[in-house]
PDB file of C-alpha atoms in Angstrom:
ATOM      1  CA  MET A   1     -24.172  19.760  -5.291  1.00  0.00           C
ATOM      2  CA  PHE A   2     -20.350  20.976  -5.450  1.00  0.00           C
ATOM      3  CA  CYS A   3     -20.296  21.619  -1.247  1.00  0.00           C
ATOM      4  CA  LEU A   4     -17.707  19.804   0.262  1.00  0.00           C
ATOM      5  CA  SER A   5     -15.659  20.123   3.715  1.00  0.00           C
ATOM      6  CA  PRO A   6     -13.564  23.372   3.886  1.00  0.00           C
ATOM      7  CA  PHE A   7      -9.696  21.828   3.684  1.00  0.00           C
ATOM      8  CA  CYS A   8      -8.350  21.531   7.005  1.00  0.00           C
ATOM      9  CA  PRO A   9      -5.270  19.599   7.998  1.00  0.00           C
ATOM     10  CA  GLN A  10      -6.967  16.521   9.316  1.00  0.00           C
ATOM     11  CA  GLU A  11      -7.761  16.023   5.617  1.00  0.00           C
ATOM     12  CA  VAL A  12      -4.637  14.763   3.960  1.00  0.00           C
ATOM     13  CA  SER A  13      -5.470  13.079   0.885  1.00  0.00           C
ATOM     14  CA  ARG A  14      -4.985   9.011   0.444  1.00  0.00           C
ATOM     15  CA  GLY A  15      -2.233   7.740  -0.954  1.00  0.00           C
ATOM     16  CA  PRO A  16      -1.966   7.610  -4.725  1.00  0.00           C
ATOM     17  CA  ILE A  17      -3.074   4.114  -4.709  1.00  0.00           C
ATOM     18  CA  LYS A  18      -6.172   4.896  -3.331  1.00  0.00           C
ATOM     19  CA  LEU A  19      -6.544   8.223  -5.645  1.00  0.00           C
ATOM     20  CA  ARG A  20      -6.331   6.276  -8.269  1.00  0.00           C
ATOM     21  CA  GLU A  21      -8.480   4.103  -7.308  1.00  0.00           C
ATOM     22  CA  ILE A  22     -11.179   6.831  -6.929  1.00  0.00           C
ATOM     23  CA  LEU A  23     -10.506   7.671 -10.142  1.00  0.00           C
ATOM     24  CA  TRP A  24     -10.213   4.828 -12.228  1.00  0.00           C
ATOM     25  CA  THR A  25     -13.694   3.153 -10.690  1.00  0.00           C
ATOM     26  CA  ASN A  26     -16.980   3.619 -12.027  1.00  0.00           C
ATOM     27  CA  ARG A  27     -16.146   5.664 -14.679  1.00  0.00           C
ATOM     28  CA  LYS A  28     -18.827   7.001 -17.647  1.00  0.00           C
ATOM     29  CA  PRO A  29     -18.278   7.677 -21.091  1.00  0.00           C
ATOM     30  CA  VAL A  30     -16.407  11.395 -21.599  1.00  0.00           C
ATOM     31  CA  SER A  31     -18.055  13.296 -23.883  1.00  0.00           C
ATOM     32  CA  SER A  32     -16.083  16.125 -25.537  1.00  0.00           C
ATOM     33  CA  VAL A  33     -17.269  19.192 -22.783  1.00  0.00           C
ATOM     34  CA  ASN A  34     -18.420  19.165 -19.251  1.00  0.00           C
ATOM     35  CA  GLU A  35     -19.196  21.584 -16.718  1.00  0.00           C
ATOM     36  CA  VAL A  36     -17.261  20.302 -13.787  1.00  0.00           C
ATOM     37  CA  TRP A  37     -18.117  23.525 -11.422  1.00  0.00           C
ATOM     38  CA  PRO A  38     -20.030  26.408 -11.272  1.00  0.00           C
ATOM     39  CA  LYS A  39     -19.109  27.753 -15.096  1.00  0.00           C
ATOM     40  CA  LEU A  40     -15.999  25.971 -15.214  1.00  0.00           C
ATOM     41  CA  TYR A  41     -15.798  23.256 -18.305  1.00  0.00           C
ATOM     42  CA  ILE A  42     -13.072  20.708 -19.548  1.00  0.00           C
ATOM     43  CA  GLY A  43     -13.387  19.566 -22.561  1.00  0.00           C
ATOM     44  CA  ASP A  44     -11.232  18.208 -25.527  1.00  0.00           C
ATOM     45  CA  GLU A  45      -9.602  19.659 -28.502  1.00  0.00           C
ATOM     46  CA  SER A  46     -12.780  19.800 -30.455  1.00  0.00           C
ATOM     47  CA  VAL A  47     -14.901  21.373 -28.340  1.00  0.00           C
ATOM     48  CA  ALA A  48     -11.921  23.511 -28.301  1.00  0.00           C
ATOM     49  CA  ARG A  49     -11.654  24.142 -31.908  1.00  0.00           C
ATOM     50  CA  ASP A  50     -15.822  24.688 -32.676  1.00  0.00           C
ATOM     51  CA  LYS A  51     -15.929  28.558 -32.035  1.00  0.00           C
ATOM     52  CA  THR A  52     -19.751  28.102 -32.559  1.00  0.00           C
ATOM     53  CA  ARG A  53     -20.032  25.630 -29.737  1.00  0.00           C
ATOM     54  CA  LEU A  54     -18.101  27.967 -27.215  1.00  0.00           C
ATOM     55  CA  SER A  55     -20.014  30.768 -28.362  1.00  0.00           C
ATOM     56  CA  SER A  56     -23.812  28.906 -27.433  1.00  0.00           C
ATOM     57  CA  LEU A  57     -21.952  27.639 -23.791  1.00  0.00           C
ATOM     58  CA  GLY A  58     -21.125  31.162 -23.754  1.00  0.00           C
ATOM     59  CA  VAL A  59     -17.301  30.696 -22.908  1.00  0.00           C
ATOM     60  CA  THR A  60     -15.230  34.135 -22.360  1.00  0.00           C
ATOM     61  CA  HIS A  61     -11.700  32.137 -21.290  1.00  0.00           C
ATOM     62  CA  VAL A  62      -9.896  29.223 -22.685  1.00  0.00           C
ATOM     63  CA  LEU A  63      -7.100  27.971 -20.716  1.00  0.00           C
ATOM     64  CA  ASN A  64      -5.196  25.129 -23.620  1.00  0.00           C
ATOM     65  CA  ALA A  65      -2.913  22.516 -21.376  1.00  0.00           C
ATOM     66  CA  ALA A  66      -1.958  21.580 -24.716  1.00  0.00           C
ATOM     67  CA  ALA A  67      -0.743  24.639 -26.259  1.00  0.00           C
ATOM     68  CA  GLY A  68       2.137  24.781 -29.235  1.00  0.00           C
ATOM     69  CA  GLN A  69       3.192  25.063 -32.127  1.00  0.00           C
ATOM     70  CA  HIS A  70       3.864  20.781 -32.116  1.00  0.00           C
ATOM     71  CA  ARG A  71       0.095  20.811 -29.668  1.00  0.00           C
ATOM     72  CA  ILE A  72      -2.919  21.880 -30.167  1.00  0.00           C
ATOM     73  CA  ASN A  73      -1.459  25.442 -31.959  1.00  0.00           C
ATOM     74  CA  THR A  74      -5.169  27.672 -31.474  1.00  0.00           C
ATOM     75  CA  GLY A  75      -3.701  31.092 -29.279  1.00  0.00           C
ATOM     76  CA  GLN A  76      -5.622  34.352 -28.912  1.00  0.00           C
ATOM     77  CA  LYS A  77      -5.892  35.532 -32.379  1.00  0.00           C
ATOM     78  CA  PHE A  78      -8.029  31.838 -32.820  1.00  0.00           C
ATOM     79  CA  TYR A  79     -10.380  33.375 -30.819  1.00  0.00           C
ATOM     80  CA  THR A  80      -9.852  36.787 -31.588  1.00  0.00           C
ATOM     81  CA  ASP A  81     -13.745  37.063 -33.440  1.00  0.00           C
ATOM     82  CA  ILE A  82     -15.622  35.817 -30.898  1.00  0.00           C
ATOM     83  CA  GLU A  83     -13.716  37.877 -28.038  1.00  0.00           C
ATOM     84  CA  VAL A  84     -12.191  35.217 -26.039  1.00  0.00           C
ATOM     85  CA  VAL A  85      -8.905  35.660 -23.598  1.00  0.00           C
ATOM     86  CA  TYR A  86      -6.871  33.205 -24.320  1.00  0.00           C
ATOM     87  CA  HIS A  87      -4.240  31.131 -21.977  1.00  0.00           C
ATOM     88  CA  GLY A  88      -1.690  28.276 -23.017  1.00  0.00           C
ATOM     89  CA  VAL A  89       0.267  26.092 -20.779  1.00  0.00           C
ATOM     90  CA  GLU A  90       3.114  23.719 -23.465  1.00  0.00           C
ATOM     91  CA  ALA A  91       2.674  21.003 -21.285  1.00  0.00           C
ATOM     92  CA  ALA A  92       3.470  17.312 -22.436  1.00  0.00           C
ATOM     93  CA  ASP A  93       1.105  14.367 -21.304  1.00  0.00           C
ATOM     94  CA  HIS A  94       3.906  11.821 -19.864  1.00  0.00           C
ATOM     95  CA  PRO A  95       4.429  11.774 -16.390  1.00  0.00           C
ATOM     96  CA  GLU A  96       8.292  12.868 -16.555  1.00  0.00           C
ATOM     97  CA  PHE A  97       6.057  16.797 -17.298  1.00  0.00           C
ATOM     98  CA  ASN A  98       6.905  18.946 -14.650  1.00  0.00           C
ATOM     99  CA  LEU A  99       3.253  20.520 -14.808  1.00  0.00           C
ATOM    100  CA  GLN A 100       3.841  21.951 -11.563  1.00  0.00           C
ATOM    101  CA  PRO A 101       4.687  25.740 -12.065  1.00  0.00           C
ATOM    102  CA  PHE A 102       2.187  26.264 -13.946  1.00  0.00           C
ATOM    103  CA  PHE A 103      -0.019  25.207 -11.246  1.00  0.00           C
ATOM    104  CA  ASN A 104      -0.922  28.811  -9.706  1.00  0.00           C
ATOM    105  CA  SER A 105      -1.001  30.681 -12.657  1.00  0.00           C
ATOM    106  CA  ALA A 106      -3.185  28.871 -14.567  1.00  0.00           C
ATOM    107  CA  ALA A 107      -5.261  28.599 -10.922  1.00  0.00           C
ATOM    108  CA  GLN A 108      -5.310  32.534 -11.323  1.00  0.00           C
ATOM    109  CA  PHE A 109      -6.550  32.664 -14.819  1.00  0.00           C
ATOM    110  CA  ILE A 110      -9.576  30.360 -13.751  1.00  0.00           C
ATOM    111  CA  ASP A 111     -10.022  32.305 -10.952  1.00  0.00           C
ATOM    112  CA  ARG A 112      -9.767  35.853 -12.303  1.00  0.00           C
ATOM    113  CA  ALA A 113     -12.238  34.828 -14.958  1.00  0.00           C
ATOM    114  CA  LEU A 114     -14.736  33.301 -12.653  1.00  0.00           C
ATOM    115  CA  LYS A 115     -14.341  36.409 -10.709  1.00  0.00           C
ATOM    116  CA  GLU A 116     -15.272  38.710 -13.884  1.00  0.00           C
ATOM    117  CA  ASN A 117     -18.749  36.229 -14.142  1.00  0.00           C
ATOM    118  CA  GLY A 118     -17.278  34.403 -16.911  1.00  0.00           C
ATOM    119  CA  LYS A 119     -17.387  31.127 -18.218  1.00  0.00           C
ATOM    120  CA  VAL A 120     -14.049  28.927 -18.840  1.00  0.00           C
ATOM    121  CA  LEU A 121     -13.019  25.934 -20.943  1.00  0.00           C
ATOM    122  CA  VAL A 122      -9.835  24.239 -19.932  1.00  0.00           C
ATOM    123  CA  HIS A 123      -8.957  21.579 -22.416  1.00  0.00           C
ATOM    124  CA  CYS A 124      -6.246  19.486 -23.501  1.00  0.00           C
ATOM    125  CA  ALA A 125      -6.158  16.165 -26.404  1.00  0.00           C
ATOM    126  CA  MET A 126      -8.640  15.301 -24.658  1.00  0.00           C
ATOM    127  CA  GLY A 127      -9.419  16.499 -21.401  1.00  0.00           C
ATOM    128  CA  VAL A 128      -8.521  14.240 -19.670  1.00  0.00           C
ATOM    129  CA  SER A 129      -5.158  14.042 -17.803  1.00  0.00           C
ATOM    130  CA  ARG A 130      -3.418  17.994 -18.711  1.00  0.00           C
ATOM    131  CA  SER A 131      -6.748  19.857 -18.017  1.00  0.00           C
ATOM    132  CA  GLY A 132      -7.868  17.363 -15.315  1.00  0.00           C
ATOM    133  CA  ALA A 133      -4.730  18.157 -13.636  1.00  0.00           C
ATOM    134  CA  LEU A 134      -5.004  21.995 -13.700  1.00  0.00           C
ATOM    135  CA  VAL A 135      -8.773  22.276 -12.761  1.00  0.00           C
ATOM    136  CA  LEU A 136      -8.124  20.190  -9.682  1.00  0.00           C
ATOM    137  CA  ALA A 137      -4.997  22.650  -9.055  1.00  0.00           C
ATOM    138  CA  TYR A 138      -7.390  25.249  -8.899  1.00  0.00           C
ATOM    139  CA  LEU A 139      -9.949  23.465  -6.484  1.00  0.00           C
ATOM    140  CA  MET A 140      -7.390  23.028  -4.419  1.00  0.00           C
ATOM    141  CA  ILE A 141      -6.120  26.263  -4.517  1.00  0.00           C
ATOM    142  CA  HIS A 142      -8.874  28.773  -4.933  1.00  0.00           C
ATOM    143  CA  GLN A 143     -11.647  26.875  -3.411  1.00  0.00           C
ATOM    144  CA  SER A 144      -9.573  25.176  -0.421  1.00  0.00           C
ATOM    145  CA  LEU A 145     -10.724  21.852  -1.735  1.00  0.00           C
ATOM    146  CA  THR A 146      -7.881  18.804  -0.411  1.00  0.00           C
ATOM    147  CA  LEU A 147      -7.353  16.601  -3.727  1.00  0.00           C
ATOM    148  CA  ALA A 148      -9.309  13.837  -2.969  1.00  0.00           C
ATOM    149  CA  GLU A 149     -12.148  16.032  -2.283  1.00  0.00           C
ATOM    150  CA  ALA A 150     -11.356  17.734  -6.099  1.00  0.00           C
ATOM    151  CA  ILE A 151     -10.781  14.666  -8.027  1.00  0.00           C
ATOM    152  CA  MET A 152     -14.740  13.786  -6.251  1.00  0.00           C
ATOM    153  CA  ALA A 153     -15.953  16.963  -7.512  1.00  0.00           C
ATOM    154  CA  VAL A 154     -14.563  17.055 -10.912  1.00  0.00           C
ATOM    155  CA  ARG A 155     -15.668  13.168 -10.953  1.00  0.00           C
ATOM    156  CA  LEU A 156     -19.617  14.101 -10.239  1.00  0.00           C
ATOM    157  CA  CYS A 157     -19.855  15.674 -14.026  1.00  0.00           C
ATOM    158  CA  ARG A 158     -16.547  13.943 -16.032  1.00  0.00           C
ATOM    159  CA  ASP A 159     -14.332  11.438 -15.648  1.00  0.00           C
ATOM    160  CA  ILE A 160     -10.223  12.775 -15.670  1.00  0.00           C
ATOM    161  CA  GLY A 161      -7.078  10.460 -15.383  1.00  0.00           C
ATOM    162  CA  PRO A 162      -4.281  12.717 -14.742  1.00  0.00           C
ATOM    163  CA  ASN A 163      -0.783  10.775 -15.433  1.00  0.00           C
ATOM    164  CA  SER A 164       0.718   9.828 -12.487  1.00  0.00           C
ATOM    165  CA  GLY A 165       3.084  11.987 -12.866  1.00  0.00           C
ATOM    166  CA  PHE A 166       0.969  14.893 -12.408  1.00  0.00           C
ATOM    167  CA  LEU A 167      -1.032  13.288  -9.423  1.00  0.00           C
ATOM    168  CA  GLU A 168       1.763  12.940  -8.203  1.00  0.00           C
ATOM    169  CA  GLN A 169       2.779  16.932  -8.639  1.00  0.00           C
ATOM    170  CA  LEU A 170      -0.512  17.190  -6.669  1.00  0.00           C
ATOM    171  CA  ARG A 171       0.016  15.657  -4.265  1.00  0.00           C
ATOM    172  CA  LYS A 172       2.797  17.754  -3.397  1.00  0.00           C
ATOM    173  CA  LEU A 173       0.724  20.786  -3.590  1.00  0.00           C
ATOM    174  CA  GLU A 174      -1.564  19.172  -1.500  1.00  0.00           C
ATOM    175  CA  LEU A 175       1.080  18.772   1.326  1.00  0.00           C
ATOM    176  CA  ASN A 176       2.791  22.647   0.460  1.00  0.00           C
ATOM    177  CA  HIS A 177      -0.865  23.721   1.310  1.00  0.00           C
ATOM    178  CA  LEU A 178      -1.159  21.748   4.652  1.00  0.00           C
ATOM    179  CA  TYR A 179       2.683  22.998   5.742  1.00  0.00           C
ATOM    180  CA  LEU A 180       1.580  26.588   4.653  1.00  0.00           C
ATOM    181  CA  LEU A 181      -1.646  26.327   6.389  1.00  0.00           C
ATOM    182  CA  ASN A 182       0.170  24.435   9.682  1.00  0.00           C
ATOM    183  CA  LEU A 183       2.958  27.545   9.729  1.00  0.00           C
ATOM    184  CA  CYS A 184       0.001  30.010   9.720  1.00  0.00           C
ATOM    185  CA  MET A 185      -1.907  28.069  12.437  1.00  0.00           C
ATOM    186  CA  SER A 186       2.024  28.149  14.218  1.00  0.00           C
ATOM    187  CA  PHE A 187       2.321  31.733  14.245  1.00  0.00           C
ATOM    188  CA  MET A 188      -1.732  32.678  14.778  1.00  0.00           C
ATOM    189  CA  THR A 189      -1.053  30.792  18.151  1.00  0.00           C
ATOM    190  CA  VAL A 190       2.251  32.196  19.155  1.00  0.00           C
ATOM    191  CA  MET A 191       1.287  36.283  18.485  1.00  0.00           C
ATOM    192  CA  PHE A 192      -1.889  34.885  20.749  1.00  0.00           C
ATOM    193  CA  TYR A 193       0.344  34.481  22.751  1.00  0.00           C
ATOM    194  CA  VAL A 194       2.881  37.140  22.681  1.00  0.00           C
TER     195      VAL A 194
END
């Protein structure tokens, strides 16, 4: 169900218009939580605050993409009684907000949890933009998917819609990965012939 082609230099994601088309066609109603990758869930604020539901899902880690006093102010203390590991990202859901500095730390948090056989809930207010963007970054960084592949993989299970600024930042992440991959391949080629 989640098998997609590996990341390769020839697979650059389509432009922003095509990516938005992938995101916004054939939309389905969004539920409060969906498993979008094995043991990785995207949800909204209601499921993040429902400790009984989190326990029934077996969630061991929560990544709050809307953390902070004036947003969804949960935190590690909120989850103490159900032994959930918490990571907060104080992100605003507007195109001018720079989410890029959080891509790696969020992806590492998710990856560590999954490698420990945990289950991760990534949430924001509605489970659409901020949380969607951070899950896409994880899939690109740790599962080697292109942005288009990551979007299609998540959309099999949940409609997401990172805002235009987040989408552009994810495209930059993809281009940076391509640059590094090409650099490594060039270095390996040089080393082979030396």
